[in-house]
Short mmCIF file of C-alpha atoms (C1' of nucleotides) in Angstrom, two decimals:
data_model
loop_
_atom_site.label_atom_id
_atom_site.label_comp_id
_atom_site.label_asym_id
_atom_site.label_seq_id
_atom_site.Cartn_x
_atom_site.Cartn_y
_atom_site.Cartn_z
CA MET C 1 -26.78 42.39 15.30
CA VAL C 2 -29.28 39.77 15.22
CA ARG C 3 -27.58 36.38 14.19
CA VAL C 4 -29.73 33.43 13.97
CA ARG C 5 -29.23 29.81 12.65
CA PHE C 6 -30.74 26.87 11.25
CA ALA C 7 -29.04 23.82 12.42
CA PRO C 8 -30.31 20.60 10.80
CA SER C 9 -28.94 17.15 11.43
CA PRO C 10 -28.48 15.29 8.12
CA THR C 11 -29.86 12.18 9.65
CA GLY C 12 -33.07 13.03 7.74
CA TYR C 13 -34.83 15.14 4.97
CA LEU C 14 -35.62 18.80 5.14
CA HIS C 15 -39.16 18.02 5.76
CA ILE C 16 -41.86 20.49 6.10
CA GLY C 17 -41.39 20.84 9.81
CA ALA C 18 -37.65 21.69 9.37
CA ALA C 19 -38.35 24.02 6.40
CA ARG C 20 -40.84 25.93 8.40
CA THR C 21 -38.17 26.35 11.30
CA SER C 22 -35.69 27.30 8.74
CA LEU C 23 -38.15 29.91 7.27
CA PHE C 24 -39.03 31.54 10.60
CA ASN C 25 -35.26 31.94 11.27
CA TRP C 26 -34.54 33.49 7.86
CA LEU C 27 -37.58 35.82 8.16
CA PHE C 28 -36.39 36.89 11.52
CA ALA C 29 -32.95 37.52 10.12
CA ARG C 30 -34.08 39.46 7.25
CA HIS C 31 -36.63 41.41 9.14
CA HIS C 32 -33.88 42.63 11.39
CA LYS C 33 -31.27 42.98 8.84
CA GLY C 34 -29.32 40.31 10.61
CA LYS C 35 -27.49 37.33 9.64
CA PHE C 36 -28.92 33.87 8.83
CA ILE C 37 -26.22 31.07 9.36
CA LEU C 38 -26.54 27.43 8.39
CA ARG C 39 -24.92 24.67 10.30
CA ILE C 40 -24.90 21.08 9.74
CA GLU C 41 -25.20 19.02 12.91
CA ASP C 42 -23.58 15.80 11.71
CA THR C 43 -21.94 14.66 15.07
CA ASP C 44 -23.73 11.34 14.83
CA LEU C 45 -21.53 10.18 12.33
CA ALA C 46 -23.12 6.76 11.91
CA ARG C 47 -26.65 8.14 11.00
CA SER C 48 -25.38 11.26 9.16
CA SER C 49 -25.08 11.16 5.42
CA GLU C 50 -23.75 13.54 3.00
CA GLU C 51 -26.47 12.78 0.72
CA MET C 52 -29.00 14.08 3.33
CA SER C 53 -26.84 17.21 3.78
CA ARG C 54 -27.03 17.88 -0.14
CA GLY C 55 -30.73 17.34 -0.03
CA ILE C 56 -31.06 19.85 2.76
CA LEU C 57 -29.06 22.30 0.95
CA GLU C 58 -31.06 21.88 -2.23
CA GLY C 59 -34.22 22.16 -0.52
CA LEU C 60 -33.16 25.50 1.17
CA ASN C 61 -32.20 26.69 -2.19
CA TRP C 62 -35.23 25.68 -3.97
CA LEU C 63 -37.19 27.65 -1.27
CA GLY C 64 -34.88 30.58 -1.58
CA LEU C 65 -33.81 30.83 1.94
CA GLU C 66 -30.26 31.76 1.13
CA TRP C 67 -27.86 31.67 4.10
CA ASP C 68 -25.11 34.34 4.94
CA GLU C 69 -22.62 32.03 6.71
CA GLY C 70 -21.77 28.59 6.47
CA PRO C 71 -22.62 25.89 6.05
CA LEU C 72 -20.46 24.80 9.07
CA TYR C 73 -19.85 21.14 9.65
CA GLN C 74 -19.80 19.88 13.30
CA SER C 75 -18.11 16.87 12.19
CA GLU C 76 -14.90 19.07 11.26
CA ARG C 77 -14.97 20.52 14.73
CA ILE C 78 -14.72 17.55 16.87
CA ASP C 79 -11.42 18.61 18.50
CA VAL C 80 -12.85 21.85 19.56
CA TYR C 81 -15.82 20.37 21.52
CA ARG C 82 -13.54 17.90 23.16
CA LYS C 83 -11.40 20.74 24.33
CA ARG C 84 -14.37 22.70 25.53
CA ALA C 85 -15.52 19.47 27.41
CA GLU C 86 -12.31 19.21 29.21
CA GLU C 87 -12.24 22.85 30.13
CA LEU C 88 -15.65 22.14 31.98
CA VAL C 89 -13.84 19.33 33.83
CA GLY C 90 -11.16 21.51 34.81
CA LYS C 91 -13.46 24.13 36.19
CA GLY C 92 -15.37 21.41 38.11
CA CYS C 93 -18.42 21.69 36.12
CA ALA C 94 -18.35 18.43 34.56
CA TYR C 95 -16.57 14.92 35.43
CA ASN C 96 -15.37 11.90 33.86
CA CYS C 97 -17.72 8.89 33.88
CA PHE C 98 -16.43 5.39 33.24
CA CYS C 99 -19.88 3.75 33.42
CA LEU C 100 -20.52 1.89 30.10
CA PRO C 101 -23.78 2.48 28.30
CA GLU C 102 -24.76 -1.05 28.47
CA GLU C 103 -24.10 -0.78 32.22
CA ILE C 104 -26.48 2.08 32.34
CA ARG C 105 -28.96 0.45 30.29
CA GLU C 106 -29.02 -2.59 32.54
CA ARG C 107 -29.51 -0.44 35.67
CA LYS C 108 -32.30 1.28 33.92
CA GLU C 109 -34.05 -1.91 32.87
CA MET C 110 -33.62 -3.35 36.40
CA ALA C 111 -35.15 -0.28 37.90
CA SER C 112 -38.11 -0.36 35.42
CA SER C 113 -38.84 -3.92 35.94
CA ARG C 114 -39.51 -3.11 39.62
CA GLY C 115 -41.74 -0.34 38.36
CA GLU C 116 -39.14 2.38 39.30
CA TYR C 117 -37.24 4.89 37.25
CA TRP C 118 -33.39 4.91 37.54
CA GLU C 119 -31.51 7.98 36.86
CA TYR C 120 -27.69 8.59 36.90
CA ASP C 121 -26.59 8.43 40.48
CA ARG C 122 -23.17 10.19 40.18
CA ARG C 123 -21.29 7.26 41.07
CA CYS C 124 -18.45 8.25 39.04
CA LEU C 125 -18.15 11.61 40.56
CA LYS C 126 -17.66 9.71 43.83
CA LEU C 127 -14.75 7.64 42.48
CA SER C 128 -11.35 7.80 44.44
CA GLU C 129 -8.11 8.61 42.72
CA ARG C 130 -7.22 4.99 42.83
CA GLU C 131 -10.48 3.74 41.18
CA LYS C 132 -10.00 6.24 38.59
CA SER C 133 -6.45 5.42 37.66
CA LYS C 134 -7.30 1.84 37.80
CA PHE C 135 -10.18 2.52 34.99
CA GLU C 136 -7.62 4.52 33.08
CA GLU C 137 -5.23 1.63 33.23
CA GLU C 138 -7.59 -0.63 31.85
CA GLY C 139 -8.43 1.68 28.97
CA ARG C 140 -12.06 1.74 29.97
CA PRO C 141 -13.58 4.40 27.74
CA LYS C 142 -14.68 7.54 29.57
CA ALA C 143 -17.40 10.00 28.77
CA ILE C 144 -17.76 13.45 30.25
CA ARG C 145 -20.94 14.18 32.17
CA PHE C 146 -22.08 17.60 33.11
CA LEU C 147 -22.36 18.21 36.90
CA VAL C 148 -25.87 19.82 37.12
CA PRO C 149 -25.99 22.45 39.72
CA GLU C 150 -28.78 22.87 42.26
CA GLY C 151 -31.08 25.34 41.87
CA GLU C 152 -34.08 26.53 39.42
CA ILE C 153 -33.49 27.51 35.86
CA ARG C 154 -35.65 29.93 34.42
CA TYR C 155 -35.89 31.83 31.39
CA SER C 156 -38.40 33.91 29.22
CA ASP C 157 -39.03 32.23 26.00
CA LEU C 158 -39.94 34.80 23.02
CA ILE C 159 -43.01 32.61 22.26
CA HIS C 160 -44.07 30.82 25.25
CA GLY C 161 -43.10 33.38 27.95
CA PRO C 162 -41.58 32.47 31.34
CA ILE C 163 -40.55 28.84 31.48
CA SER C 164 -38.96 27.19 34.59
CA VAL C 165 -37.34 23.89 35.42
CA ALA C 166 -36.01 22.59 38.86
CA SER C 167 -32.56 21.24 38.32
CA LYS C 168 -33.29 18.27 40.34
CA ASN C 169 -35.44 17.07 37.46
CA ILE C 170 -32.32 17.19 35.20
CA GLU C 171 -29.80 14.31 35.35
CA ASP C 172 -26.12 14.81 34.93
CA PHE C 173 -26.02 14.42 31.07
CA VAL C 174 -23.22 13.36 28.89
CA LEU C 175 -21.23 16.11 27.20
CA LEU C 176 -18.60 13.96 25.50
CA ARG C 177 -19.32 10.27 24.60
CA GLY C 178 -16.83 7.48 25.31
CA ASP C 179 -15.68 7.61 21.73
CA GLY C 180 -14.63 11.28 22.08
CA LEU C 181 -17.62 12.43 19.96
CA PRO C 182 -19.55 15.32 21.43
CA THR C 183 -23.24 15.06 22.24
CA TYR C 184 -25.76 17.36 20.87
CA HIS C 185 -25.98 19.67 24.05
CA LEU C 186 -22.21 20.20 23.95
CA SER C 187 -21.92 20.96 20.37
CA VAL C 188 -24.92 23.07 19.82
CA VAL C 189 -23.83 25.38 22.83
CA VAL C 190 -20.22 25.63 21.80
CA ASP C 191 -21.11 26.48 18.25
CA ASP C 192 -23.94 29.03 19.25
CA ILE C 193 -21.55 30.58 21.66
CA GLU C 194 -18.79 30.76 18.89
CA GLN C 195 -21.06 31.86 16.23
CA GLY C 196 -22.35 34.70 18.15
CA ILE C 197 -26.06 33.32 17.92
CA THR C 198 -28.41 35.90 19.43
CA HIS C 199 -31.65 34.15 19.00
CA VAL C 200 -32.28 30.45 19.11
CA ILE C 201 -35.24 29.66 17.08
CA ARG C 202 -36.16 26.11 16.77
CA GLY C 203 -38.94 23.44 17.35
CA ASP C 204 -40.65 23.04 20.57
CA ASP C 205 -38.95 19.70 20.88
CA HIS C 206 -36.05 21.48 22.29
CA ILE C 207 -37.92 23.16 25.05
CA SER C 208 -36.94 20.71 27.63
CA ASN C 209 -33.56 20.76 26.35
CA THR C 210 -33.00 24.38 26.77
CA PRO C 211 -32.55 24.41 30.68
CA LYS C 212 -29.71 22.03 30.23
CA GLN C 213 -28.13 24.20 27.54
CA ILE C 214 -28.57 27.40 29.74
CA LEU C 215 -26.74 25.69 32.36
CA LEU C 216 -23.84 25.00 29.80
CA TYR C 217 -23.80 28.76 28.75
CA LYS C 218 -23.34 29.53 32.49
CA ALA C 219 -20.70 27.15 32.82
CA PHE C 220 -18.73 28.55 30.11
CA GLY C 221 -19.41 32.02 31.28
CA SER C 222 -21.19 33.08 28.13
CA PRO C 223 -24.04 35.42 27.85
CA LEU C 224 -27.31 33.82 26.99
CA PRO C 225 -28.97 34.09 23.48
CA GLN C 226 -32.88 34.60 23.41
CA PHE C 227 -34.80 31.50 22.97
CA ALA C 228 -37.89 31.06 20.71
CA HIS C 229 -39.59 27.87 20.57
CA LEU C 230 -41.97 26.80 17.60
CA ALA C 231 -45.04 24.83 18.05
CA LEU C 232 -44.49 21.47 16.23
CA ILE C 233 -46.50 20.73 13.14
CA LEU C 234 -48.82 17.69 13.52
CA GLY C 235 -50.17 15.40 10.79
CA PRO C 236 -53.68 15.48 9.68
CA ASP C 237 -54.51 12.90 12.26
CA LYS C 238 -53.33 15.23 14.72
CA LYS C 239 -50.33 12.92 15.54
CA LYS C 240 -46.81 13.68 15.27
CA LEU C 241 -45.49 14.14 11.82
CA SER C 242 -44.39 10.82 10.41
CA LYS C 243 -43.39 9.40 7.16
CA ARG C 244 -47.01 8.89 6.43
CA HIS C 245 -47.54 12.57 6.28
CA GLY C 246 -44.99 15.27 5.67
CA VAL C 247 -41.68 13.70 6.66
CA THR C 248 -40.68 13.48 3.12
CA SER C 249 -38.35 15.84 1.58
CA ILE C 250 -39.69 19.19 1.00
CA LEU C 251 -38.36 18.58 -2.66
CA GLN C 252 -41.17 16.22 -2.99
CA PHE C 253 -43.36 19.41 -3.13
CA ARG C 254 -41.32 20.71 -6.19
CA GLU C 255 -41.75 17.56 -7.97
CA GLU C 256 -45.56 17.82 -7.59
CA GLY C 257 -45.58 21.01 -9.01
CA TYR C 258 -45.84 23.66 -6.20
CA PHE C 259 -43.96 26.90 -6.43
CA PRO C 260 -41.67 27.95 -3.67
CA LEU C 261 -43.69 31.04 -2.70
CA ALA C 262 -46.80 29.01 -2.25
CA MET C 263 -44.91 26.70 0.01
CA LEU C 264 -43.45 29.55 1.87
CA ASN C 265 -46.85 30.91 2.62
CA PHE C 266 -48.11 27.71 3.58
CA LEU C 267 -45.25 27.00 5.90
CA ALA C 268 -45.51 30.56 7.42
CA GLN C 269 -49.22 30.31 7.91
CA MET C 270 -48.72 27.47 10.17
CA SER C 271 -48.69 29.46 13.50
CA TRP C 272 -48.07 32.78 11.96
CA SER C 273 -50.74 35.12 11.27
CA PRO C 274 -49.98 38.86 10.31
CA GLY C 275 -53.81 39.79 10.86
CA GLU C 276 -54.54 41.13 7.68
CA GLU C 277 -57.34 39.73 5.28
CA LYS C 278 -54.65 38.87 2.81
CA ARG C 279 -53.79 35.33 2.07
CA LEU C 280 -50.82 35.16 -0.40
CA TYR C 281 -47.74 37.28 0.71
CA SER C 282 -44.89 38.12 -1.29
CA LEU C 283 -41.51 37.65 0.23
CA GLY C 284 -41.14 41.24 0.98
CA GLU C 285 -44.33 41.57 2.68
CA MET C 286 -43.50 38.51 4.87
CA ILE C 287 -40.17 39.89 5.85
CA LYS C 288 -41.64 43.24 6.68
CA GLU C 289 -44.63 41.80 8.69
CA PHE C 290 -42.80 38.99 10.54
CA SER C 291 -42.58 38.96 14.23
CA LEU C 292 -42.02 36.13 16.75
CA GLU C 293 -44.80 37.87 19.10
CA LYS C 294 -47.52 36.94 16.30
CA LEU C 295 -46.59 33.26 16.50
CA SER C 296 -49.12 31.00 18.02
CA LYS C 297 -48.31 28.58 20.73
CA GLY C 298 -50.51 25.78 19.67
CA SER C 299 -49.38 23.06 17.22
CA PRO C 300 -50.90 23.33 13.74
CA VAL C 301 -52.04 20.51 11.68
CA PHE C 302 -50.91 20.72 8.09
CA ASP C 303 -53.78 20.59 5.38
CA LEU C 304 -52.70 20.02 1.94
CA ASP C 305 -55.90 21.82 0.68
CA LYS C 306 -54.68 24.86 1.74
CA LEU C 307 -51.29 24.51 0.06
CA ASP C 308 -53.21 23.73 -3.15
CA TRP C 309 -55.37 26.72 -2.74
CA LEU C 310 -52.30 28.84 -2.18
CA ASN C 311 -50.58 27.40 -5.32
CA GLY C 312 -53.60 27.95 -7.31
CA GLN C 313 -53.81 31.63 -6.28
CA LEU C 314 -50.36 32.02 -7.27
CA ILE C 315 -50.78 30.53 -10.64
CA SER C 316 -53.89 32.85 -11.29
CA GLN C 317 -51.92 35.87 -10.29
CA MET C 318 -48.88 34.89 -12.45
CA SER C 319 -48.93 36.23 -16.05
CA VAL C 320 -49.01 33.69 -18.76
CA ASP C 321 -45.38 34.75 -19.68
CA GLU C 322 -44.27 33.87 -16.07
CA LEU C 323 -46.07 30.78 -15.99
CA ALA C 324 -45.14 29.45 -19.44
CA PRO C 325 -41.56 28.17 -18.78
CA TYR C 326 -42.75 26.11 -16.06
CA VAL C 327 -45.40 24.61 -17.92
CA PHE C 328 -43.10 24.06 -20.80
CA GLU C 329 -40.77 22.37 -18.34
CA GLU C 330 -43.35 20.07 -17.14
CA LEU C 331 -44.37 19.13 -20.62
CA LYS C 332 -40.87 18.26 -21.61
CA ARG C 333 -40.37 16.21 -18.37
CA GLU C 334 -43.74 14.15 -19.26
CA ASN C 335 -42.31 13.73 -23.02
CA ILE C 336 -45.40 15.69 -24.38
CA ILE C 337 -43.14 18.10 -26.11
CA GLN C 338 -39.56 17.51 -27.00
CA SER C 339 -38.38 21.21 -26.99
CA GLU C 340 -39.30 24.41 -25.75
CA PRO C 341 -41.63 25.96 -28.33
CA SER C 342 -40.66 29.16 -30.19
CA GLY C 343 -42.17 31.59 -32.63
CA LYS C 344 -45.42 31.19 -33.81
CA LYS C 345 -45.84 27.84 -32.18
CA LYS C 346 -44.95 29.53 -28.94
CA ASP C 347 -47.87 31.81 -29.28
CA TRP C 348 -50.11 28.82 -29.76
CA TYR C 349 -48.70 27.27 -26.42
CA LEU C 350 -49.08 30.56 -24.73
CA LYS C 351 -52.96 30.66 -25.64
CA LEU C 352 -53.20 27.06 -24.20
CA VAL C 353 -51.57 28.02 -21.06
CA GLU C 354 -53.89 30.83 -20.87
CA LEU C 355 -57.03 28.63 -21.03
CA LEU C 356 -55.63 25.90 -18.63
CA LYS C 357 -54.47 28.41 -16.11
CA GLU C 358 -57.71 29.42 -14.31
CA ARG C 359 -58.44 25.75 -13.77
CA SER C 360 -55.05 24.56 -12.40
CA ARG C 361 -53.59 24.52 -9.05
CA LYS C 362 -50.31 22.75 -9.69
CA ILE C 363 -47.98 22.56 -12.35
CA LYS C 364 -48.54 18.83 -12.65
CA ASP C 365 -52.13 19.71 -13.61
CA PHE C 366 -51.24 21.22 -16.90
CA PRO C 367 -49.77 18.07 -18.78
CA LEU C 368 -53.12 16.14 -18.21
CA ARG C 369 -55.36 18.87 -19.46
CA ALA C 370 -53.08 19.83 -22.40
CA LYS C 371 -52.99 16.51 -23.66
CA PRO C 372 -55.98 16.47 -25.85
CA PHE C 373 -54.80 19.60 -27.51
CA LEU C 374 -51.52 18.02 -28.34
CA SER C 375 -52.30 14.69 -29.25
CA GLY C 376 -54.99 13.15 -31.42
CA ASP C 377 -54.89 10.06 -29.31
CA ILE C 378 -57.93 10.59 -27.14
CA ASP C 379 -58.88 8.63 -24.12
CA TYR C 380 -62.68 8.77 -24.39
CA ASP C 381 -64.37 8.84 -20.97
CA PRO C 382 -67.02 6.00 -21.00
CA ALA C 383 -69.42 7.79 -18.64
CA GLY C 384 -69.24 10.86 -20.68
CA ILE C 385 -69.91 9.04 -23.85
CA GLU C 386 -72.94 7.60 -22.06
CA LYS C 387 -74.06 11.01 -20.93
CA TYR C 388 -73.53 13.24 -23.89
CA LEU C 389 -73.26 11.06 -27.08
CA ARG C 390 -76.09 8.60 -27.02
CA ASP C 391 -78.70 11.33 -28.05
CA GLU C 392 -80.13 9.79 -31.42
CA ARG C 393 -80.39 13.24 -33.00
CA LEU C 394 -76.82 13.53 -33.07
CA GLU C 395 -76.52 10.95 -35.62
CA GLU C 396 -78.14 13.72 -38.04
CA LEU C 397 -76.90 16.78 -36.36
CA LEU C 398 -73.28 15.98 -36.01
CA PRO C 399 -72.66 15.66 -39.87
CA LYS C 400 -74.37 18.94 -40.38
CA LEU C 401 -72.22 20.67 -37.92
CA ARG C 402 -69.18 19.02 -39.49
CA GLU C 403 -70.11 20.55 -42.90
CA ASP C 404 -70.82 23.99 -41.22
CA PHE C 405 -67.29 23.80 -39.72
CA ALA C 406 -65.89 22.66 -43.11
CA ARG C 407 -67.32 25.54 -44.82
CA MET C 408 -65.92 28.16 -42.40
CA GLU C 409 -62.99 30.47 -43.63
CA SER C 410 -61.96 31.83 -40.50
CA PHE C 411 -62.19 29.41 -37.43
CA THR C 412 -62.25 31.82 -34.77
CA VAL C 413 -63.99 31.62 -31.22
CA GLU C 414 -66.50 34.17 -32.38
CA ASN C 415 -67.32 32.59 -35.54
CA ILE C 416 -67.45 29.01 -34.17
CA GLU C 417 -69.95 30.11 -31.64
CA LYS C 418 -72.04 31.82 -34.29
CA VAL C 419 -72.07 28.65 -36.54
CA LEU C 420 -72.88 26.46 -33.71
CA ARG C 421 -75.82 28.46 -32.45
CA LEU C 422 -77.10 29.01 -35.68
CA ARG C 423 -77.17 25.36 -36.53
CA ALA C 424 -78.82 24.50 -33.14
CA GLU C 425 -81.42 27.04 -33.80
CA LYS C 426 -82.37 25.63 -37.23
CA GLU C 427 -82.64 22.34 -35.96
CA GLY C 428 -84.59 23.41 -32.92
CA VAL C 429 -82.23 21.95 -30.39
CA LYS C 430 -80.52 23.39 -27.52
CA ALA C 431 -76.95 24.52 -28.23
CA ALA C 432 -75.87 22.63 -25.12
CA LEU C 433 -76.46 19.31 -26.87
CA LEU C 434 -74.07 20.01 -29.52
CA ILE C 435 -71.61 21.73 -27.29
CA HIS C 436 -71.47 18.69 -24.87
CA ALA C 437 -71.28 16.10 -27.81
CA LEU C 438 -68.45 18.01 -29.42
CA ARG C 439 -66.50 18.06 -26.22
CA MET C 440 -66.57 14.45 -26.01
CA LEU C 441 -65.51 14.03 -29.51
CA VAL C 442 -62.66 16.48 -29.42
CA VAL C 443 -61.23 16.17 -25.97
CA GLY C 444 -62.70 12.91 -24.80
CA THR C 445 -63.95 14.12 -21.32
CA PRO C 446 -66.94 15.99 -20.19
CA VAL C 447 -64.88 18.59 -18.79
CA SER C 448 -62.73 21.22 -20.44
CA PRO C 449 -62.25 24.90 -21.03
CA GLY C 450 -64.91 26.94 -22.99
CA ILE C 451 -65.58 24.66 -26.05
CA PHE C 452 -65.16 27.49 -28.60
CA ASP C 453 -61.80 28.44 -27.29
CA VAL C 454 -60.83 24.77 -27.23
CA LEU C 455 -61.95 24.43 -30.89
CA GLU C 456 -60.09 27.35 -31.97
CA LEU C 457 -57.10 26.26 -30.61
CA ILE C 458 -57.26 22.76 -31.88
CA GLY C 459 -57.95 24.12 -35.29
CA LYS C 460 -60.49 23.37 -37.97
CA GLU C 461 -58.79 20.57 -39.47
CA LYS C 462 -58.17 18.56 -36.20
CA THR C 463 -61.72 19.35 -35.18
CA ILE C 464 -63.28 17.83 -38.18
CA GLU C 465 -60.75 14.92 -38.09
CA ARG C 466 -61.91 14.25 -34.75
CA MET C 467 -65.66 14.57 -35.29
CA ASP C 468 -65.21 12.11 -38.34
CA LYS C 469 -64.27 9.39 -35.70
CA PHE C 470 -67.68 9.47 -34.25
CA PRO C 471 -69.27 6.47 -35.88
CA GLU C 472 -66.58 4.25 -34.56
CA ILE C 473 -67.31 4.84 -31.07
"C1'" G H 1 -43.35 7.10 36.27
"C1'" G H 2 -41.14 12.27 36.44
"C1'" C H 3 -40.70 16.96 34.50
"C1'" G H 4 -42.16 20.55 30.61
"C1'" C H 5 -45.35 22.73 26.86
"C1'" U H 6 -50.07 23.22 24.48
"C1'" A H 7 -55.73 23.53 24.04
"C1'" U H 8 -61.11 28.69 19.66
"C1'" C H 9 -65.39 26.08 13.69
"C1'" G H 10 -63.50 19.67 10.07
"C1'" U H 11 -58.39 22.49 9.12
"C1'" C H 12 -55.48 27.35 9.40
"C1'" U H 13 -56.43 31.56 12.41
"C1'" A H 14 -58.26 36.42 14.68
"C1'" G H 15 -59.03 37.44 19.56
"C1'" A H 16 -54.11 40.43 25.08
"C1'" G H 17 -61.41 41.24 30.80
"C1'" G H 18 -66.39 44.62 28.40
"C1'" C H 19 -65.95 46.35 20.88
"C1'" C H 20 -67.87 38.52 21.02
"C1'" U H 21 -74.94 37.30 19.29
"C1'" A H 22 -66.84 34.92 18.74
"C1'" G H 23 -64.28 37.53 13.04
"C1'" G H 24 -61.74 35.84 8.49
"C1'" A H 25 -59.59 31.94 5.20
"C1'" C H 26 -59.53 26.80 3.46
"C1'" A H 27 -62.58 22.71 2.81
"C1'" G H 28 -68.04 21.68 2.71
"C1'" G H 29 -73.68 22.63 1.59
"C1'" U H 30 -77.02 25.79 -1.34
"C1'" G H 31 -78.40 29.36 -5.17
"C1'" G H 32 -76.74 32.55 -9.40
"C1'" U H 33 -73.46 33.26 -13.97
"C1'" U H 34 -72.57 29.55 -17.77
"C1'" C H 35 -71.60 24.80 -22.85
"C1'" U H 36 -69.15 21.25 -18.65
"C1'" C H 37 -65.26 22.06 -15.02
"C1'" A H 38 -62.76 25.87 -12.74
"C1'" G H 39 -63.50 30.71 -11.49
"C1'" C H 40 -66.52 34.76 -9.91
"C1'" C H 41 -70.77 36.41 -7.01
"C1'" A H 42 -74.43 35.42 -3.11
"C1'" U H 43 -75.82 32.46 0.74
"C1'" C H 44 -75.88 28.43 4.71
"C1'" A H 45 -73.77 25.53 8.36
"C1'" G H 46 -69.77 25.19 11.79
"C1'" A H 47 -65.66 26.40 17.45
"C1'" C H 48 -64.25 29.01 22.97
"C1'" C H 49 -61.71 20.70 26.00
"C1'" G H 50 -64.59 19.92 31.16
"C1'" G H 51 -65.09 21.93 36.31
"C1'" G H 52 -64.06 25.21 39.87
"C1'" G H 53 -62.51 30.09 41.25
"C1'" U H 54 -61.16 35.92 40.69
"C1'" U H 55 -64.25 40.03 38.77
"C1'" C H 56 -69.86 44.08 38.21
"C1'" G H 57 -68.10 41.17 33.80
"C1'" A H 58 -63.79 35.73 31.05
"C1'" A H 59 -62.49 32.61 25.09
"C1'" U H 60 -58.94 35.99 27.48
"C1'" C H 61 -56.51 35.82 34.46
"C1'" C H 62 -55.85 31.54 38.36
"C1'" C H 63 -56.50 26.51 40.18
"C1'" C H 64 -57.93 21.34 39.25
"C1'" G H 65 -58.96 17.84 35.79
"C1'" U H 66 -58.76 15.68 30.76
"C1'" A H 67 -56.33 15.16 26.12
"C1'" G H 68 -52.42 15.92 22.82
"C1'" C H 69 -47.26 16.73 22.15
"C1'" G H 70 -42.33 16.79 23.84
"C1'" C H 71 -38.15 15.70 27.08
"C1'" U H 72 -36.75 12.07 30.21
"C1'" G H 73 -30.47 8.47 25.02
"C1'" C H 74 -23.02 8.09 25.31
"C1'" C H 75 -29.69 10.55 18.83
"C1'" A H 76 -30.29 15.47 17.19
#
RNA sequence: GGCGCUAUCGUCUAGAGGCCUAGGACAGGUGGUUCUCAGCCAUCAGACCGGGGUUCGAAUCCCCGUAGCGCUGCCA
């Protein structure tokens, strides 16, 4: 049975990199009908926060990456890690270290000032019993260091293939800090063992940590999981992801009007390509097609244009009925409407959504475009006025058109078009002249959906009302 | 500094020694449809990091460079 985990540290947001790692774990679990486990790695008490934890869970929930077990909080298991560290000391795989972090920092700084590199020299391993008990009596804090055995550590990464590191390049790392709290290496391995994790799928930043952790598995006498290291997402400048780019919460994307499925496609398609010509996958398709072998090794740069396109595709694929609730929600949030429309009013709103759907890529696009339909308070675009309302002929034509409209009994798309074109023909002008002018008068911008649709939706009365404002412009 | 990982159009990628004159998608250019925008259709431009090998043949394998990233924390 496949068991994978997502193990974020609540010292930061669930950003797009973490969300993608989580997605790949989730897809792998669902593909293999295994379990997806959530673990919160909050052993760094000072920097972890409950608020971050909540945000991470909320982000996962929004994306729909439901977990099967957990969340397990490492901060609640400190005793377990401590015991396991002692166990290794007993086995001779680890030893007490009385060096203070400040002392170590000093030695490193000394060395680097001479242009050298200092690495832990095992001085506490060589301590005599008397020296040790003296330190103990002094109440000097002691850490536990892992005794890195000689040899070469090799493993086969599911994405990268064979990776090997000589253990002489690994220094005796700390397992348990002076304050009794575990370090990452200890807690992650203990929990991966206890939770029966079969596949460790995480970011490439852990590739160099893996040999250390393999050594730990061996010291504990536990079987190794398989490892798969995902290429890290880069920012648009090809540099490491930073706050300038995507290291804000994934929830930010929800605020900006993206759908989870678009987000999921966007995340998955950085490194993953199922090979088909398709671009927007359903969850089911992603689960079915997913495999670690199809992941590429190189770091992708994230490109928001692609996300916009994906979201736009999703919106155009959605039916008006599916889409409308989200749009209404957004209109409410923007205080454009007070409550969800119902009855006849709702039909009108559905037509509006239909009109705006093709030209929208995010839910956030709707309020702005919907505004001219919902309020007579129009912001006239100055450039548009210059371009479309300065023709002298309009002074005479528009009142005539207004009268044409006023006489109409059935103000429908077809009829409006008929009337307008007839008027243009009579006057010997292009219909476009009237159309552009009308658009400016009625919506205030040179861009909108087809004018006849717009007019029908706005209605005869309001259309005329807005046309009458003309002389004041 | 040491160690490790990576390297195909601007971006995401296809490519597992001959199918590659390197394919697709996003973004961009042009044209068409049209009342504008979007869309749709058509079309154009655009890449194998550099150098050496191996091989009849290399984007694909090997080596060396270069660059980027990661680790080198009593952070995770």
